[in-house]
Amino acid sequence: MKNLIPQRVFALSGVISALMAVLVIYVAGYYQPDYSHIQNFISELNASGSQHGSVVGFLGFLPIGILTLLFISRLKQELVWSTRVAIGLCFLSFSGIDWLVTATFPCDVGCPSTGDTSISQTIHNLSGLFTALLVPMGAFLLIKPLQHAQFSKAVIVFSVFSIVSSVISFILFISSSFVDLFGLIQRCNFFIFYTYLSVLSLNTYKKSINPNP
């Protein structure tokens, strides 16, 4: 029984990370002058020189990343181990790693993708690129293992939504279309992904309560 309690708590870390992410983004955006959720990237909340950058990064983004990785580690226990599962979880882990990178390697003002950028910005950009490419691939690779583990249809539906959202967002970003709406596009993709992670987290929690339904 004692071992079950931490496992159940860890199963909900996906939901907790999503709620914390929403709270941090809203509160940090509120206290940062001239910040726009429509135009500005989330990572600009802890950009170099921003008013509360260190606080947002280390007390906001860092815990979000840790909670996300804790949940993915917990999810591993519900799946039959295979090369597909290992690669899928590894790719999905970039959703948490990117928060850690953003906290420790903040972007320059405006989070530029090209031009004369700092080493911190370059690392930040590479992390963002790997995350954009690998996370949807990870979600795709995990669909069949999740089905075999008898996760709900909602998990599979949101897996597909998250993959499609990630692909569309990536295309819009690299094509520089709707530049004035980059913040909104990123947040829509963020919302869909963390809804997927939350549904996955709640399913994992239910399975920890009823391991043999």
PDB file of C-alpha atoms in Angstrom:
ATOM      1  CA  MET A   1       0.000   0.000   0.000  1.00  0.00           C
ATOM      2  CA  LYS A   2       2.824   2.404   0.854  1.00  0.00           C
ATOM      3  CA  ASN A   3       4.352   1.839  -2.578  1.00  0.00           C
ATOM      4  CA  LEU A   4       1.039   2.500  -4.323  1.00  0.00           C
ATOM      5  CA  ILE A   5       0.604   6.015  -2.901  1.00  0.00           C
ATOM      6  CA  PRO A   6       3.675   7.580  -4.576  1.00  0.00           C
ATOM      7  CA  GLN A   7       2.820   5.763  -7.819  1.00  0.00           C
ATOM      8  CA  ARG A   8      -0.656   7.280  -7.815  1.00  0.00           C
ATOM      9  CA  VAL A   9       0.749  10.736  -7.104  1.00  0.00           C
ATOM     10  CA  PHE A  10       3.294  10.375  -9.911  1.00  0.00           C
ATOM     11  CA  ALA A  11       0.477   9.264 -12.214  1.00  0.00           C
ATOM     12  CA  LEU A  12      -1.112  12.695 -11.746  1.00  0.00           C
ATOM     13  CA  SER A  13       2.109  14.621 -12.369  1.00  0.00           C
ATOM     14  CA  GLY A  14       1.049  15.096 -15.999  1.00  0.00           C
ATOM     15  CA  VAL A  15      -2.083  16.964 -14.922  1.00  0.00           C
ATOM     16  CA  ILE A  16      -0.149  18.952 -12.327  1.00  0.00           C
ATOM     17  CA  SER A  17       2.460  19.992 -14.899  1.00  0.00           C
ATOM     18  CA  ALA A  18      -0.287  21.192 -17.255  1.00  0.00           C
ATOM     19  CA  LEU A  19      -2.029  23.238 -14.538  1.00  0.00           C
ATOM     20  CA  MET A  20       1.266  24.720 -13.389  1.00  0.00           C
ATOM     21  CA  ALA A  21       2.219  25.636 -16.949  1.00  0.00           C
ATOM     22  CA  VAL A  22      -1.048  27.520 -17.478  1.00  0.00           C
ATOM     23  CA  LEU A  23      -0.647  29.329 -14.151  1.00  0.00           C
ATOM     24  CA  VAL A  24       2.991  30.308 -14.753  1.00  0.00           C
ATOM     25  CA  ILE A  25       2.333  31.563 -18.285  1.00  0.00           C
ATOM     26  CA  TYR A  26      -0.687  33.625 -17.225  1.00  0.00           C
ATOM     27  CA  VAL A  27       0.839  35.137 -14.078  1.00  0.00           C
ATOM     28  CA  ALA A  28       4.254  35.812 -15.641  1.00  0.00           C
ATOM     29  CA  GLY A  29       2.608  37.380 -18.695  1.00  0.00           C
ATOM     30  CA  TYR A  30       0.450  39.575 -16.479  1.00  0.00           C
ATOM     31  CA  TYR A  31       3.443  41.001 -14.635  1.00  0.00           C
ATOM     32  CA  GLN A  32       5.624  41.535 -17.704  1.00  0.00           C
ATOM     33  CA  PRO A  33       5.025  44.961 -19.281  1.00  0.00           C
ATOM     34  CA  ASP A  34       3.948  45.039 -22.941  1.00  0.00           C
ATOM     35  CA  TYR A  35       3.827  41.242 -23.166  1.00  0.00           C
ATOM     36  CA  SER A  36       1.309  39.828 -25.653  1.00  0.00           C
ATOM     37  CA  HIS A  37      -0.006  36.266 -25.520  1.00  0.00           C
ATOM     38  CA  ILE A  38      -1.006  36.723 -29.155  1.00  0.00           C
ATOM     39  CA  GLN A  39       2.378  37.789 -30.516  1.00  0.00           C
ATOM     40  CA  ASN A  40       5.093  36.740 -28.045  1.00  0.00           C
ATOM     41  CA  PHE A  41       6.551  33.276 -27.483  1.00  0.00           C
ATOM     42  CA  ILE A  42       6.209  31.643 -24.077  1.00  0.00           C
ATOM     43  CA  SER A  43      10.003  31.524 -23.708  1.00  0.00           C
ATOM     44  CA  GLU A  44      10.127  35.330 -23.881  1.00  0.00           C
ATOM     45  CA  LEU A  45       8.795  35.327 -20.315  1.00  0.00           C
ATOM     46  CA  ASN A  46      12.301  34.492 -19.091  1.00  0.00           C
ATOM     47  CA  ALA A  47      14.284  36.093 -21.926  1.00  0.00           C
ATOM     48  CA  SER A  48      17.637  37.657 -21.095  1.00  0.00           C
ATOM     49  CA  GLY A  49      17.055  41.013 -19.453  1.00  0.00           C
ATOM     50  CA  SER A  50      13.346  40.443 -18.767  1.00  0.00           C
ATOM     51  CA  GLN A  51      12.034  41.843 -15.506  1.00  0.00           C
ATOM     52  CA  HIS A  52      11.362  38.550 -13.723  1.00  0.00           C
ATOM     53  CA  GLY A  53      13.281  36.183 -16.010  1.00  0.00           C
ATOM     54  CA  SER A  54      15.173  34.177 -13.384  1.00  0.00           C
ATOM     55  CA  VAL A  55      12.106  33.740 -11.192  1.00  0.00           C
ATOM     56  CA  VAL A  56       9.985  32.567 -14.118  1.00  0.00           C
ATOM     57  CA  GLY A  57      12.724  30.256 -15.374  1.00  0.00           C
ATOM     58  CA  PHE A  58      13.827  28.549 -12.196  1.00  0.00           C
ATOM     59  CA  LEU A  59      10.608  28.655 -10.156  1.00  0.00           C
ATOM     60  CA  GLY A  60       8.263  28.183 -13.101  1.00  0.00           C
ATOM     61  CA  PHE A  61       9.696  26.530 -16.200  1.00  0.00           C
ATOM     62  CA  LEU A  62      12.110  24.231 -14.329  1.00  0.00           C
ATOM     63  CA  PRO A  63       9.431  22.582 -12.110  1.00  0.00           C
ATOM     64  CA  ILE A  64       7.120  22.206 -15.133  1.00  0.00           C
ATOM     65  CA  GLY A  65       9.847  20.332 -16.986  1.00  0.00           C
ATOM     66  CA  ILE A  66      10.608  18.108 -14.003  1.00  0.00           C
ATOM     67  CA  LEU A  67       6.927  17.251 -13.484  1.00  0.00           C
ATOM     68  CA  THR A  68       6.515  16.451 -17.183  1.00  0.00           C
ATOM     69  CA  LEU A  69       9.512  14.106 -17.108  1.00  0.00           C
ATOM     70  CA  LEU A  70       8.285  12.485 -13.883  1.00  0.00           C
ATOM     71  CA  PHE A  71       5.004  11.642 -15.558  1.00  0.00           C
ATOM     72  CA  ILE A  72       6.657  10.207 -18.659  1.00  0.00           C
ATOM     73  CA  SER A  73       8.839   8.075 -16.391  1.00  0.00           C
ATOM     74  CA  ARG A  74       5.686   6.880 -14.589  1.00  0.00           C
ATOM     75  CA  LEU A  75       3.935   6.153 -17.889  1.00  0.00           C
ATOM     76  CA  LYS A  76       6.689   3.691 -18.775  1.00  0.00           C
ATOM     77  CA  GLN A  77       5.409   1.343 -16.064  1.00  0.00           C
ATOM     78  CA  GLU A  78       2.033   0.975 -17.806  1.00  0.00           C
ATOM     79  CA  LEU A  79       3.466  -0.114 -21.165  1.00  0.00           C
ATOM     80  CA  VAL A  80       4.965  -3.371 -22.386  1.00  0.00           C
ATOM     81  CA  TRP A  81       8.637  -2.559 -22.912  1.00  0.00           C
ATOM     82  CA  SER A  82       9.891  -2.639 -26.493  1.00  0.00           C
ATOM     83  CA  THR A  83      12.177  -0.678 -28.788  1.00  0.00           C
ATOM     84  CA  ARG A  84       9.139   1.233 -30.081  1.00  0.00           C
ATOM     85  CA  VAL A  85       8.096   2.200 -26.553  1.00  0.00           C
ATOM     86  CA  ALA A  86      11.657   3.192 -25.593  1.00  0.00           C
ATOM     87  CA  ILE A  87      12.046   5.467 -28.628  1.00  0.00           C
ATOM     88  CA  GLY A  88       8.525   6.872 -28.232  1.00  0.00           C
ATOM     89  CA  LEU A  89       9.056   7.788 -24.578  1.00  0.00           C
ATOM     90  CA  CYS A  90      12.506   9.196 -25.345  1.00  0.00           C
ATOM     91  CA  PHE A  91      11.085  11.459 -28.054  1.00  0.00           C
ATOM     92  CA  LEU A  92       8.129  12.469 -25.876  1.00  0.00           C
ATOM     93  CA  SER A  93      10.567  13.393 -23.099  1.00  0.00           C
ATOM     94  CA  PHE A  94      11.712  16.379 -25.133  1.00  0.00           C
ATOM     95  CA  SER A  95       8.445  18.046 -24.089  1.00  0.00           C
ATOM     96  CA  GLY A  96       9.897  18.201 -20.569  1.00  0.00           C
ATOM     97  CA  ILE A  97      13.540  18.673 -21.541  1.00  0.00           C
ATOM     98  CA  ASP A  98      12.651  21.794 -23.536  1.00  0.00           C
ATOM     99  CA  TRP A  99      11.298  23.460 -20.379  1.00  0.00           C
ATOM    100  CA  LEU A 100      14.573  22.713 -18.595  1.00  0.00           C
ATOM    101  CA  VAL A 101      16.603  24.107 -21.493  1.00  0.00           C
ATOM    102  CA  THR A 102      14.422  27.228 -21.622  1.00  0.00           C
ATOM    103  CA  ALA A 103      14.996  27.790 -17.901  1.00  0.00           C
ATOM    104  CA  THR A 104      18.776  27.344 -18.040  1.00  0.00           C
ATOM    105  CA  PHE A 105      19.434  28.777 -21.514  1.00  0.00           C
ATOM    106  CA  PRO A 106      17.024  31.709 -21.883  1.00  0.00           C
ATOM    107  CA  CYS A 107      16.462  33.253 -25.262  1.00  0.00           C
ATOM    108  CA  ASP A 108      17.600  36.700 -26.330  1.00  0.00           C
ATOM    109  CA  VAL A 109      15.112  39.553 -26.419  1.00  0.00           C
ATOM    110  CA  GLY A 110      12.445  38.664 -28.970  1.00  0.00           C
ATOM    111  CA  CYS A 111      13.650  35.039 -29.211  1.00  0.00           C
ATOM    112  CA  PRO A 112      15.125  35.425 -32.720  1.00  0.00           C
ATOM    113  CA  SER A 113      15.518  32.287 -34.843  1.00  0.00           C
ATOM    114  CA  THR A 114      18.212  33.748 -37.099  1.00  0.00           C
ATOM    115  CA  GLY A 115      20.783  36.503 -37.131  1.00  0.00           C
ATOM    116  CA  ASP A 116      23.385  37.468 -34.532  1.00  0.00           C
ATOM    117  CA  THR A 117      22.289  35.312 -31.598  1.00  0.00           C
ATOM    118  CA  SER A 118      23.961  34.368 -28.315  1.00  0.00           C
ATOM    119  CA  ILE A 119      25.106  30.836 -27.443  1.00  0.00           C
ATOM    120  CA  SER A 120      22.161  30.617 -25.043  1.00  0.00           C
ATOM    121  CA  GLN A 121      19.735  31.502 -27.844  1.00  0.00           C
ATOM    122  CA  THR A 122      21.368  29.003 -30.202  1.00  0.00           C
ATOM    123  CA  ILE A 123      20.993  26.190 -27.661  1.00  0.00           C
ATOM    124  CA  HIS A 124      17.435  27.326 -27.026  1.00  0.00           C
ATOM    125  CA  ASN A 125      16.638  27.232 -30.755  1.00  0.00           C
ATOM    126  CA  LEU A 126      18.126  23.753 -31.193  1.00  0.00           C
ATOM    127  CA  SER A 127      16.103  22.457 -28.258  1.00  0.00           C
ATOM    128  CA  GLY A 128      12.942  23.962 -29.743  1.00  0.00           C
ATOM    129  CA  LEU A 129      13.680  22.380 -33.121  1.00  0.00           C
ATOM    130  CA  PHE A 130      14.278  18.912 -31.647  1.00  0.00           C
ATOM    131  CA  THR A 131      11.130  19.248 -29.547  1.00  0.00           C
ATOM    132  CA  ALA A 132       8.990  20.285 -32.516  1.00  0.00           C
ATOM    133  CA  LEU A 133      10.236  17.343 -34.600  1.00  0.00           C
ATOM    134  CA  LEU A 134      10.528  14.557 -32.039  1.00  0.00           C
ATOM    135  CA  VAL A 135       7.553  15.037 -29.683  1.00  0.00           C
ATOM    136  CA  PRO A 136       4.874  14.367 -32.340  1.00  0.00           C
ATOM    137  CA  MET A 137       6.916  11.382 -33.533  1.00  0.00           C
ATOM    138  CA  GLY A 138       6.983  10.101 -29.959  1.00  0.00           C
ATOM    139  CA  ALA A 139       3.218  10.523 -29.617  1.00  0.00           C
ATOM    140  CA  PHE A 140       2.744   8.589 -32.868  1.00  0.00           C
ATOM    141  CA  LEU A 141       5.018   5.722 -31.817  1.00  0.00           C
ATOM    142  CA  LEU A 142       3.125   5.342 -28.533  1.00  0.00           C
ATOM    143  CA  ILE A 143      -0.357   5.057 -30.045  1.00  0.00           C
ATOM    144  CA  LYS A 144      -0.250   1.266 -30.568  1.00  0.00           C
ATOM    145  CA  PRO A 145       1.421   0.516 -27.194  1.00  0.00           C
ATOM    146  CA  LEU A 146      -1.228   2.648 -25.480  1.00  0.00           C
ATOM    147  CA  GLN A 147      -3.982   0.752 -27.292  1.00  0.00           C
ATOM    148  CA  HIS A 148      -2.446  -2.579 -26.259  1.00  0.00           C
ATOM    149  CA  ALA A 149      -2.281  -1.322 -22.671  1.00  0.00           C
ATOM    150  CA  GLN A 150      -6.026  -0.597 -22.903  1.00  0.00           C
ATOM    151  CA  PHE A 151      -5.863   3.161 -22.477  1.00  0.00           C
ATOM    152  CA  SER A 152      -9.105   4.944 -23.333  1.00  0.00           C
ATOM    153  CA  LYS A 153     -10.148   6.050 -26.818  1.00  0.00           C
ATOM    154  CA  ALA A 154      -9.835   9.653 -25.617  1.00  0.00           C
ATOM    155  CA  VAL A 155      -6.074   9.137 -25.229  1.00  0.00           C
ATOM    156  CA  ILE A 156      -5.809   7.918 -28.819  1.00  0.00           C
ATOM    157  CA  VAL A 157      -7.969  10.784 -30.128  1.00  0.00           C
ATOM    158  CA  PHE A 158      -5.882  13.411 -28.347  1.00  0.00           C
ATOM    159  CA  SER A 159      -2.715  11.683 -29.516  1.00  0.00           C
ATOM    160  CA  VAL A 160      -3.838  12.316 -33.100  1.00  0.00           C
ATOM    161  CA  PHE A 161      -4.940  15.887 -32.300  1.00  0.00           C
ATOM    162  CA  SER A 162      -1.564  16.615 -30.718  1.00  0.00           C
ATOM    163  CA  ILE A 163       0.368  15.202 -33.684  1.00  0.00           C
ATOM    164  CA  VAL A 164      -1.670  17.169 -36.235  1.00  0.00           C
ATOM    165  CA  SER A 165      -1.429  20.353 -34.154  1.00  0.00           C
ATOM    166  CA  SER A 166       2.358  20.006 -33.843  1.00  0.00           C
ATOM    167  CA  VAL A 167       2.807  19.486 -37.585  1.00  0.00           C
ATOM    168  CA  ILE A 168       0.600  22.437 -38.532  1.00  0.00           C
ATOM    169  CA  SER A 169       2.304  24.715 -35.993  1.00  0.00           C
ATOM    170  CA  PHE A 170       5.757  23.725 -37.228  1.00  0.00           C
ATOM    171  CA  ILE A 171       4.803  24.442 -40.852  1.00  0.00           C
ATOM    172  CA  LEU A 172       3.414  27.859 -39.909  1.00  0.00           C
ATOM    173  CA  PHE A 173       6.547  28.730 -37.944  1.00  0.00           C
ATOM    174  CA  ILE A 174       9.087  27.769 -40.610  1.00  0.00           C
ATOM    175  CA  SER A 175       7.037  29.421 -43.366  1.00  0.00           C
ATOM    176  CA  SER A 176       6.899  32.656 -41.329  1.00  0.00           C
ATOM    177  CA  SER A 177       3.183  32.850 -42.007  1.00  0.00           C
ATOM    178  CA  PHE A 178       1.053  34.798 -39.524  1.00  0.00           C
ATOM    179  CA  VAL A 179       4.102  36.219 -37.707  1.00  0.00           C
ATOM    180  CA  ASP A 180       1.891  38.483 -35.627  1.00  0.00           C
ATOM    181  CA  LEU A 181       0.028  35.397 -34.371  1.00  0.00           C
ATOM    182  CA  PHE A 182       3.017  33.228 -33.426  1.00  0.00           C
ATOM    183  CA  GLY A 183       2.206  33.503 -29.723  1.00  0.00           C
ATOM    184  CA  LEU A 184      -1.373  32.396 -30.274  1.00  0.00           C
ATOM    185  CA  ILE A 185      -0.319  29.517 -32.552  1.00  0.00           C
ATOM    186  CA  GLN A 186       2.192  28.317 -29.957  1.00  0.00           C
ATOM    187  CA  ARG A 187      -0.378  28.481 -27.176  1.00  0.00           C
ATOM    188  CA  CYS A 188      -2.979  26.557 -29.180  1.00  0.00           C
ATOM    189  CA  ASN A 189      -0.433  23.823 -29.820  1.00  0.00           C
ATOM    190  CA  PHE A 190       0.630  23.950 -26.161  1.00  0.00           C
ATOM    191  CA  PHE A 191      -3.000  23.645 -25.001  1.00  0.00           C
ATOM    192  CA  ILE A 192      -3.684  20.623 -27.220  1.00  0.00           C
ATOM    193  CA  PHE A 193      -0.468  18.855 -26.173  1.00  0.00           C
ATOM    194  CA  TYR A 194      -1.049  19.358 -22.455  1.00  0.00           C
ATOM    195  CA  THR A 195      -4.665  18.298 -22.825  1.00  0.00           C
ATOM    196  CA  TYR A 196      -3.283  15.086 -24.359  1.00  0.00           C
ATOM    197  CA  LEU A 197      -0.804  14.737 -21.498  1.00  0.00           C
ATOM    198  CA  SER A 198      -3.533  15.398 -18.914  1.00  0.00           C
ATOM    199  CA  VAL A 199      -5.892  12.790 -20.399  1.00  0.00           C
ATOM    200  CA  LEU A 200      -2.988  10.360 -20.477  1.00  0.00           C
ATOM    201  CA  SER A 201      -2.177  11.223 -16.864  1.00  0.00           C
ATOM    202  CA  LEU A 202      -5.763  10.720 -15.669  1.00  0.00           C
ATOM    203  CA  ASN A 203      -5.925   7.364 -17.459  1.00  0.00           C
ATOM    204  CA  THR A 204      -2.679   6.318 -15.812  1.00  0.00           C
ATOM    205  CA  TYR A 205      -4.103   7.309 -12.428  1.00  0.00           C
ATOM    206  CA  LYS A 206      -7.278   5.277 -13.026  1.00  0.00           C
ATOM    207  CA  LYS A 207      -5.198   2.272 -13.989  1.00  0.00           C
ATOM    208  CA  SER A 208      -3.178   2.620 -10.778  1.00  0.00           C
ATOM    209  CA  ILE A 209      -6.428   2.489  -8.772  1.00  0.00           C
ATOM    210  CA  ASN A 210      -7.852  -0.429 -10.776  1.00  0.00           C
ATOM    211  CA  PRO A 211      -4.813  -2.321 -12.077  1.00  0.00           C
ATOM    212  CA  ASN A 212      -6.975  -5.253 -13.210  1.00  0.00           C
ATOM    213  CA  PRO A 213     -10.252  -3.790 -14.496  1.00  0.00           C
TER     214      PRO A 213
END
